[in-house]
Amino acid sequence: MKLLKCPINGTRPISEFVYGGTYRDMPDHEIVTDSEWASYVHYRDNAPGLKKEWWYHGPSGTWFIAERNTLTDEVKDTYLFNKLVEQESVK
Amino acid sequence: MPYKLLKFGFGREFNESRYFEDVQTPKKTYDVVIIGGGGHGLAAAYYLAKEHGITNVAVLERGYIGGGNTGRNTTIVRSNYLTPEGVKFYDASVKLFEGLSEELDLNMFYSTRGHFTLAHTDSSMRTMRWRAEVNKHVGVDSRVVGRDEIAKACPQMDLDCSGHAAIKGALYHNPGSVARHDAVAWGYARGAANLGVDIIQMTEVQDIDVRNGKVHGVQTSKGYISTGKVLSAVAGFTPRITKMVDIKTPITIHPLQACVTEPMKPWLDTIIVSGSLHVYVSQSSRGELVMGSSLDPYELHSTRSSFDFVEGLTSHIVDMFPFLSNVKVVRQWAGMADLTPDFAPIMGKTEIEGFYLDAGWGTWGFKATPISGKTMAATIANDKAHDLIHSFRLSRFEDYELTGEKGAASVGH
Ligand SMILES: Cc1cc2nc3c(=O)[nH]c(=O)nc-3n(C[C@H](O)[C@H](O)[C@H](O)COP(=O)(O)OP(=O)(O)OC[C@H]3O[C@@H](n4cnc5c(N)ncnc54)[C@H](O)[C@@H]3O)c2cc1C
């Protein structure tokens, strides 16, 4: 991957972007158990595959989601966070 | 000097035999199956056979032995870490490395060069002092030195790094060494095979048979093998193996790259590391500069290398050694580094009976090859974590008892 598509600014060189880690749902800390919380803090879905990830476009300050295959480095799609929220609420 | 080499040199016949028998078909059952024929897996097999008399052992390797990170690293061996548990562990490894050519009767080209970790800022000077004090406390030869001593050991270096990252001092570690990584894998493989271990290459573990929380066997590309004990020593492949047994870990995989220059006359005697400039460099016995940098910036399960890496690395190397600007990089490659959040390994037993983990070796695991083999062998033989690795257990994350190694290893090496 040498280029990445920012949902706002279009395709830009990868050097303009910062990786923000895999997207994860935070458990509700009012009801979560200690071990679920530890698992959220430390453990990762770390086997290779298609992942939803946070990425940041530095020059414009845009955080967004990329769907990327961590084995082949192919990006399937990039979009702003609210699209992810819409998708999840449909499910 | 290994006696065998001496005898070979004076001999009249030069018919060197194979290192170990090329076992093609695994047996139906083993006492212990080791996944991964890197240095760690092979060393564990060797010490299981040698120190615990457990010889009905198979090492299964999906490619060829030493083809993973063992054959891709920049071979720096040192013990000047930050936490007492880390320093003790790596110091035990350095001591084993010092005697390894004799132990395995194979020349490891173990070459003690001295190791400078450069400090370019006041805050890194502070960390160097901290590390030096912890090291001395544990009995490891390590001290903070000034610019004059660095200049004496390496007069070719521009101590002001082209003016924008002037060096203030360094942590100097006399035992810092380099070794021949392939020999480490081959030596342990031959040693283990001579004691009866089967080393089976081109054989991939595809699934692990766990029933009622207990290991019963492994499914491989060459059929099912039954066993009660499995050691996973697969470095960058760890997440794929832990997924088979449904164990969660904090490991993330990032490529780590390295490169070498064309060979030149010997001029660099020591090992030089700069965290601020993200470079480390030593000169190999062939005359090439062996150079590495920081990790690739995002998760990727691949050994592809990139131009960004060479570009970034060489610009910093030229800051330190302006006269290298005409020297050519001739080879570059990458390995998959298995990183942990606290920069310490994950070793020992797991919640699954008979499943042992040796992982989380990131950018720092080559130096640990002998001691990890020894301590994992003891852990498997006694089904109880060896004292030296207690603080590296997987459950430390749930217990919020992380080690504080970050300051010493995040640069790599
Ligand atoms: C560029 C680079 C530079 C480094 N520099 C240093 C350094 O200077 N000093 C230092 O101490 N450390 C360094 N390291 C780290 C060090 O190389 C590793 O931590 C160490 O070699 C890990 O050894 P290992 O035996 O655990 O793993 P590996 O050598 O990676 O062996 C694992 C083996 O498991 C096999 N395998 C995987 N999955 C399966 C399966 N399903 N079935 C069968 N076999 C399987 C793989 O093919 C591989 O051969 C560096 C790493 C890299 C990439």
XYZ file of C-alpha atoms and ligand atoms in Angstrom:
557
model
C 0.000 0.000 0.000
C 1.568 3.249 -1.122
C -1.567 5.321 -1.515
C -4.658 5.611 0.627
C -7.982 7.264 -0.088
C -9.027 9.842 2.463
C -12.871 10.056 2.362
C -12.624 13.860 2.313
C -9.453 14.609 0.331
C -9.201 11.692 -2.059
C -6.193 9.511 -2.817
C -2.988 10.701 -1.135
C 0.496 9.221 -0.505
C 0.653 6.926 2.517
C 3.215 9.182 4.192
C 0.387 11.662 4.876
C -1.467 9.137 7.041
C -1.117 7.803 10.557
C -2.358 4.375 11.609
C -4.705 4.455 14.597
C -5.180 0.746 15.351
C -8.031 -1.698 14.845
C -11.533 -0.349 15.426
C -12.979 -1.834 18.642
C -16.228 -1.385 20.540
C -15.705 -0.202 24.094
C -17.637 -2.279 26.618
C -20.034 -0.397 28.898
C -17.863 0.334 31.929
C -20.896 0.471 34.229
C -21.601 -3.224 33.821
C -18.359 -4.738 32.499
C -16.490 -7.385 34.545
C -12.802 -6.922 35.481
C -11.692 -9.597 33.083
C -13.758 -8.219 30.180
C -12.243 -4.798 30.809
C -8.682 -6.213 30.936
C -9.427 -8.016 27.714
C -10.590 -4.769 26.090
C -7.529 -2.865 27.325
C -4.885 -5.404 26.356
C -6.024 -8.096 23.984
C -6.347 -7.702 20.234
C -7.974 -9.509 17.360
C -4.521 -10.085 15.946
C -4.788 -12.883 13.362
C -4.454 -11.634 9.775
C -7.584 -10.835 7.777
C -9.935 -8.069 6.699
C -10.062 -5.504 9.537
C -11.792 -2.215 10.214
C -9.124 0.249 11.278
C -8.763 3.846 12.375
C -6.606 6.004 10.106
C -5.784 9.698 10.331
C -5.059 12.053 7.471
C -2.479 14.406 9.017
C -2.611 17.500 6.777
C -6.391 17.829 7.073
C -6.881 16.336 10.535
C -9.409 13.738 9.354
C -10.005 10.549 11.302
C -11.730 7.840 9.300
C -12.235 4.073 8.960
C -10.372 1.890 6.456
C -11.269 -1.719 5.716
C -7.901 -3.310 5.051
C -6.661 -6.864 4.641
C -3.732 -7.153 7.064
C -2.308 -10.142 5.191
C -2.220 -8.653 1.675
C -2.275 -4.938 2.551
C -5.212 -4.344 0.184
C -7.689 -1.640 1.155
C -11.300 -2.534 0.393
C -12.955 0.702 1.412
C -12.498 3.911 3.385
C -15.275 6.027 4.896
C -16.077 8.378 7.731
C -17.054 7.010 11.114
C -20.739 7.931 10.851
C -21.127 5.472 7.975
C -19.896 2.715 10.260
C -22.426 3.767 12.899
C -25.204 3.647 10.276
C -24.106 0.178 9.127
C -24.011 -1.136 12.684
C -27.449 0.251 13.547
C -28.957 -1.425 10.463
C -27.702 -4.823 11.689
C 37.677 -22.757 19.228
C 35.550 -25.764 18.304
C 37.751 -28.882 18.331
C 35.966 -30.254 15.315
C 37.105 -27.345 13.184
C 40.709 -27.872 14.307
C 40.553 -31.574 13.473
C 38.908 -30.777 10.145
C 41.650 -28.262 9.322
C 44.428 -30.793 9.931
C 42.585 -33.674 8.289
C 43.099 -35.022 4.794
C 39.500 -35.852 4.020
C 36.854 -33.186 3.797
C 33.659 -35.156 3.527
C 31.416 -33.218 5.884
C 28.219 -35.138 6.598
C 24.689 -33.666 6.656
C 23.841 -31.614 9.728
C 20.927 -33.817 10.642
C 18.835 -36.569 9.150
C 16.178 -35.144 6.857
C 13.109 -36.762 8.433
C 10.251 -36.649 5.912
C 7.415 -38.403 7.701
C 6.532 -37.694 11.291
C 5.792 -40.524 13.735
C 2.172 -40.998 14.857
C 2.848 -39.782 18.357
C 5.366 -37.665 20.266
C 5.781 -36.643 23.900
C 6.276 -33.041 22.817
C 5.561 -31.306 19.505
C 7.297 -27.994 18.911
C 5.757 -25.717 16.288
C 8.427 -23.605 14.586
C 12.001 -24.473 13.622
C 13.470 -21.084 14.442
C 16.226 -20.683 17.003
C 13.752 -20.734 19.901
C 11.967 -23.949 18.922
C 15.206 -25.754 18.105
C 16.900 -24.604 21.318
C 13.907 -25.791 23.353
C 14.137 -29.194 21.638
C 17.869 -29.396 22.352
C 17.523 -28.594 26.065
C 14.480 -30.886 26.446
C 16.621 -33.770 25.186
C 19.868 -32.772 26.844
C 18.757 -31.552 30.253
C 15.488 -33.379 30.803
C 15.999 -36.638 28.885
C 12.844 -36.008 26.825
C 13.873 -37.132 23.335
C 10.599 -38.265 21.752
C 10.172 -34.741 20.386
C 9.303 -33.344 16.947
C 10.105 -29.874 15.687
C 7.682 -29.040 12.863
C 8.714 -26.280 10.478
C 6.479 -25.032 7.664
C 9.474 -23.857 5.582
C 13.136 -24.513 6.289
C 14.814 -24.153 9.690
C 16.013 -20.661 10.525
C 13.989 -19.159 7.654
C 11.864 -16.990 9.939
C 13.080 -14.101 12.063
C 16.064 -16.174 13.177
C 17.587 -15.800 9.712
C 16.428 -12.202 9.238
C 17.711 -10.382 12.288
C 20.687 -8.105 12.802
C 22.125 -10.463 15.451
C 22.780 -8.020 18.274
C 23.235 -9.753 21.629
C 23.268 -7.674 24.818
C 21.799 -7.553 28.309
C 21.689 -3.830 29.218
C 17.909 -3.720 29.631
C 15.898 -1.563 32.013
C 14.018 -3.860 34.382
C 15.833 -6.186 36.815
C 13.858 -9.213 35.545
C 14.795 -8.359 31.952
C 18.468 -7.750 32.746
C 18.779 -11.059 34.648
C 17.086 -13.008 31.871
C 19.155 -11.552 29.004
C 22.364 -11.761 31.052
C 21.821 -15.506 31.448
C 21.419 -15.651 27.658
C 24.638 -13.705 26.981
C 26.502 -16.182 29.224
C 25.078 -19.128 27.284
C 25.973 -17.436 23.983
C 29.574 -17.024 25.140
C 29.927 -20.798 25.486
C 27.696 -21.804 22.586
C 30.383 -22.589 19.966
C 31.877 -25.125 22.407
C 28.511 -26.457 23.542
C 27.256 -27.134 20.007
C 30.685 -27.731 18.437
C 29.996 -25.204 15.701
C 31.548 -21.794 15.165
C 28.924 -19.168 16.042
C 31.260 -16.314 14.974
C 30.347 -14.820 18.335
C 32.114 -11.496 18.277
C 32.123 -9.175 21.309
C 32.249 -5.611 20.019
C 30.979 -3.324 22.763
C 27.620 -1.599 22.312
C 26.886 2.144 22.421
C 23.305 3.372 22.861
C 23.548 7.043 21.960
C 21.662 9.746 23.839
C 20.843 12.934 21.950
C 18.646 14.585 24.591
C 18.672 15.165 28.349
C 15.744 12.822 28.826
C 17.498 9.967 27.073
C 20.645 10.649 29.160
C 18.408 10.181 32.187
C 17.163 6.810 30.885
C 20.768 5.747 30.160
C 21.781 6.541 33.756
C 18.781 4.621 35.032
C 19.644 1.624 32.877
C 23.326 1.755 33.902
C 22.386 1.693 37.596
C 19.940 -1.209 37.199
C 22.526 -3.093 35.126
C 25.304 -2.575 37.691
C 22.982 -3.611 40.487
C 22.339 -6.931 38.758
C 26.055 -7.309 37.974
C 26.010 -6.428 34.267
C 28.888 -4.404 32.787
C 27.257 -1.144 31.721
C 28.046 2.540 32.244
C 27.293 6.026 30.969
C 30.098 7.553 28.876
C 30.720 11.037 27.488
C 31.423 12.288 23.976
C 35.193 11.826 24.340
C 34.878 8.098 24.903
C 32.475 7.710 21.970
C 34.862 9.666 19.744
C 37.727 7.409 20.790
C 35.815 4.212 20.006
C 34.335 5.538 16.767
C 36.344 8.493 15.382
C 34.447 8.308 12.069
C 31.195 9.494 13.608
C 29.985 13.104 13.413
C 29.085 13.603 17.064
C 26.854 16.547 16.167
C 24.966 14.447 13.610
C 25.027 17.228 11.007
C 24.149 19.739 13.696
C 20.555 18.846 14.426
C 20.824 15.941 16.876
C 24.080 16.460 18.776
C 25.104 13.457 20.875
C 25.293 14.154 24.618
C 26.621 10.803 25.758
C 25.852 7.107 25.598
C 25.210 3.954 27.537
C 28.199 1.698 26.943
C 27.833 -2.053 27.334
C 31.080 -3.957 26.931
C 29.581 -7.466 26.425
C 27.466 -6.320 23.428
C 28.075 -8.799 20.598
C 27.022 -10.056 17.200
C 26.782 -13.705 16.118
C 26.048 -15.780 13.050
C 22.310 -16.355 13.209
C 22.142 -19.319 10.824
C 24.726 -21.189 12.858
C 22.578 -20.778 15.960
C 19.654 -22.521 14.225
C 21.812 -25.205 12.607
C 23.831 -25.855 15.769
C 20.769 -26.378 17.946
C 19.105 -28.463 15.206
C 22.092 -30.771 14.890
C 22.521 -30.988 18.667
C 18.861 -31.887 19.129
C 18.826 -34.385 16.226
C 21.917 -36.152 17.630
C 19.978 -36.689 20.844
C 17.027 -38.230 18.977
C 14.746 -35.280 18.179
C 12.972 -35.384 14.776
C 13.311 -32.146 12.829
C 10.692 -32.142 10.109
C 10.803 -29.330 7.579
C 8.142 -28.340 5.029
C 5.480 -29.447 7.506
C 2.853 -26.971 8.631
C 0.691 -27.199 11.716
C -2.844 -26.417 10.538
C -4.862 -27.009 13.665
C -4.457 -27.994 17.298
C -6.706 -30.630 18.784
C -7.922 -29.360 22.158
C -10.586 -31.294 24.059
C -11.917 -30.273 27.490
C -9.191 -27.671 27.859
C -6.404 -30.147 27.173
C -4.108 -30.684 24.167
C -4.504 -34.052 22.417
C -2.637 -33.559 19.159
C -1.915 -31.448 16.103
C -3.240 -31.587 12.561
C -0.416 -31.010 10.086
C 0.068 -30.903 6.328
C 1.498 -34.420 6.778
C -1.375 -35.806 8.818
C -2.463 -36.020 12.447
C 0.102 -36.374 15.247
C -1.025 -37.162 18.755
C 0.758 -35.509 21.666
C -0.069 -34.168 25.112
C 2.298 -31.195 24.953
C 2.660 -28.516 22.292
C 5.063 -25.590 22.325
C 4.294 -22.701 19.985
C 7.569 -20.932 19.078
C 6.522 -19.181 15.886
C 7.294 -15.481 16.536
C 5.455 -13.524 13.776
C 2.962 -16.358 13.215
C 1.823 -16.455 16.855
C -1.635 -14.889 16.302
C -2.455 -17.603 13.741
C -1.537 -20.333 16.227
C -3.279 -18.783 19.252
C -6.408 -18.429 17.110
C -6.410 -22.229 16.650
C -6.637 -22.719 20.416
C -8.799 -19.647 21.032
C -6.350 -17.877 23.339
C -6.261 -14.086 23.350
C -2.975 -12.175 23.511
C -1.984 -8.527 23.177
C 0.506 -9.338 20.393
C 0.439 -7.233 17.228
C 2.449 -7.942 14.082
C 4.454 -5.255 12.321
C 7.141 -5.761 9.680
C 10.675 -4.986 10.827
C 13.174 -4.291 8.082
C 16.945 -4.421 7.740
C 19.544 -3.989 5.003
C 23.253 -4.350 4.260
C 25.688 -2.233 2.286
C 28.343 -3.389 -0.099
C 31.373 -4.761 1.788
C 34.180 -2.401 2.769
C 37.399 -2.575 4.755
C 36.868 -2.988 8.500
C 36.420 0.406 10.144
C 33.513 0.031 12.563
C 34.505 -2.078 15.521
C 31.589 -1.425 17.861
C 27.809 -1.647 17.628
C 26.119 1.765 17.460
C 22.452 2.353 18.260
C 20.539 5.610 18.225
C 16.971 5.622 19.422
C 16.378 9.235 18.441
C 17.625 8.735 14.886
C 16.005 5.274 14.674
C 19.128 3.493 13.478
C 21.482 0.790 14.554
C 24.560 -0.370 12.734
C 27.414 -2.843 13.011
C 29.956 -4.148 10.523
C 29.806 -7.838 9.679
C 32.853 -10.068 9.391
C 32.389 -9.822 5.612
C 32.697 -6.042 5.783
C 29.071 -5.130 5.083
C 27.330 -2.629 7.316
C 24.299 -4.361 8.812
C 21.668 -1.716 9.484
C 18.195 -1.580 10.890
C 15.602 0.959 11.873
C 12.331 1.168 13.758
C 9.236 -0.888 13.028
C 6.968 -0.293 10.075
C 4.190 2.023 11.190
C 1.155 -0.236 10.810
C 0.062 -3.852 11.351
C 0.928 -6.195 8.478
C 1.476 -9.960 8.333
C 3.961 -9.873 5.494
C 7.688 -9.825 4.821
C 7.598 -7.280 2.030
C 10.223 -4.554 2.204
C 9.809 -0.923 1.217
C 11.709 1.975 -0.301
C 10.512 4.287 2.507
C 12.583 2.209 4.894
C 15.889 2.531 3.007
C 15.277 6.196 2.320
C 14.597 7.032 5.973
C 17.360 4.875 7.355
C 20.099 6.049 5.023
C 19.293 9.720 5.570
C 19.958 9.219 9.283
C 23.023 7.059 8.739
C 24.507 9.823 6.598
C 23.812 12.324 9.408
C 26.019 10.195 11.641
C 28.573 9.096 9.047
C 28.658 11.664 6.220
C 31.449 9.769 4.417
C 29.046 6.892 3.722
C 27.023 8.954 1.251
C 28.524 7.101 -1.747
C 28.204 3.610 -0.311
C 25.554 1.391 -1.850
C 22.839 -0.608 -0.148
C 22.911 -4.040 -1.775
C 20.207 -6.030 -0.010
C 17.129 -5.403 2.101
C 14.537 -7.661 3.677
C 11.880 -7.824 6.387
C 10.645 -10.099 9.140
C 7.361 -10.129 11.050
C 7.902 -8.801 14.555
C 5.508 -10.027 17.266
C 5.191 -7.030 19.573
C 3.876 -6.797 23.094
C 2.689 -3.584 24.765
C 5.409 -3.759 27.453
C 8.242 -4.889 25.179
C 8.815 -8.085 27.145
C 8.154 -11.616 25.846
C 5.188 -13.864 26.653
C 6.464 -17.203 27.922
C 5.215 -20.192 29.834
C 2.027 -22.104 30.501
C -1.406 -21.068 29.278
C -4.985 -21.741 30.353
C -4.957 -24.811 28.083
C -3.319 -27.831 29.661
C -0.325 -28.901 27.579
C -0.182 -25.744 25.447
C 2.949 -23.675 26.064
C 3.720 -20.315 24.532
C 7.063 -18.753 23.615
C 6.206 -15.515 21.828
C 6.259 -11.753 21.934
C 9.852 -11.565 20.758
C 9.330 -8.478 18.633
C 12.600 -6.838 17.723
C 14.593 -8.341 20.587
C 14.347 -12.149 20.562
C 17.526 -13.348 18.848
C 19.653 -12.580 21.886
C 17.253 -14.647 24.005
C 17.476 -17.804 21.879
C 19.597 -19.924 24.278
C 17.894 -18.864 27.506
C 14.388 -19.091 26.085
C 15.139 -22.634 24.889
C 16.504 -23.583 28.282
C 13.715 -22.049 30.354
C 10.913 -23.273 28.066
C 12.372 -26.799 28.136
C 12.325 -26.710 31.940
C 8.787 -25.287 31.920
C 7.534 -28.066 29.644
C 9.392 -30.851 31.464
C 8.157 -29.779 34.925
C 4.830 -28.294 33.798
C 5.764 -25.294 35.926
C 7.170 -21.929 34.809
C 10.923 -21.583 35.280
C 11.792 -18.889 37.873
C 13.488 -16.631 35.317
C 10.324 -16.307 33.212
C 7.675 -15.906 35.888
C 7.201 -12.190 35.151
C 6.774 -12.920 31.419
C 3.600 -15.007 31.875
C 0.594 -14.295 29.656
C -1.689 -13.647 32.625
C 0.338 -10.539 33.583
C -1.915 -8.478 31.335
C -5.121 -9.472 33.089
C -3.348 -8.953 36.414
C -2.166 -5.487 35.290
C 1.374 -6.547 36.189
C 3.105 -5.475 32.998
C 6.882 -5.203 32.960
C 8.390 -1.773 32.351
C 10.814 -2.713 29.595
C 9.596 -0.150 27.092
C 12.443 2.310 27.683
C 15.085 -0.183 26.681
C 13.667 -2.071 23.756
C 11.340 0.169 21.779
C 14.155 1.224 19.508
C 14.858 -2.377 18.709
C 18.178 -3.707 19.883
C 14.908 -7.231 10.740
C 14.983 -7.819 12.118
C 16.056 -7.495 12.946
C 16.157 -8.033 14.230
N 17.269 -7.743 14.979
C 17.444 -8.343 16.199
C 18.650 -8.122 16.940
O 19.571 -7.418 16.498
N 18.762 -8.712 18.163
C 17.774 -9.497 18.683
O 17.937 -9.982 19.791
N 16.617 -9.741 17.991
C 16.443 -9.185 16.759
N 15.286 -9.426 16.034
C 14.246 -10.284 16.614
C 14.573 -11.767 16.422
O 14.963 -12.014 15.094
C 13.386 -12.675 16.736
O 12.743 -12.255 17.912
C 13.823 -14.125 16.925
O 14.664 -14.537 15.888
C 12.619 -15.039 17.027
O 13.048 -16.378 16.925
P 12.003 -17.548 16.904
O 12.771 -18.810 16.831
O 11.064 -17.372 18.035
O 11.133 -17.289 15.591
P 11.434 -17.535 14.028
O 12.888 -17.588 13.742
O 10.606 -16.565 13.273
O 10.884 -18.996 13.819
C 9.517 -19.309 13.775
C 9.349 -20.412 12.757
O 8.034 -20.948 12.870
C 7.644 -21.387 11.594
N 6.173 -21.530 11.582
C 5.251 -20.555 11.678
N 3.991 -21.067 11.639
C 4.129 -22.411 11.529
C 3.188 -23.490 11.438
N 1.865 -23.282 11.469
N 3.694 -24.753 11.342
C 5.023 -24.992 11.306
N 5.953 -23.996 11.384
C 5.515 -22.718 11.504
C 8.155 -20.296 10.668
O 8.295 -20.752 9.346
C 9.504 -19.931 11.316
O 10.596 -20.590 10.729
C 15.141 -8.896 14.734
C 14.050 -9.217 13.912
C 13.968 -8.708 12.615
C 12.803 -9.088 11.747
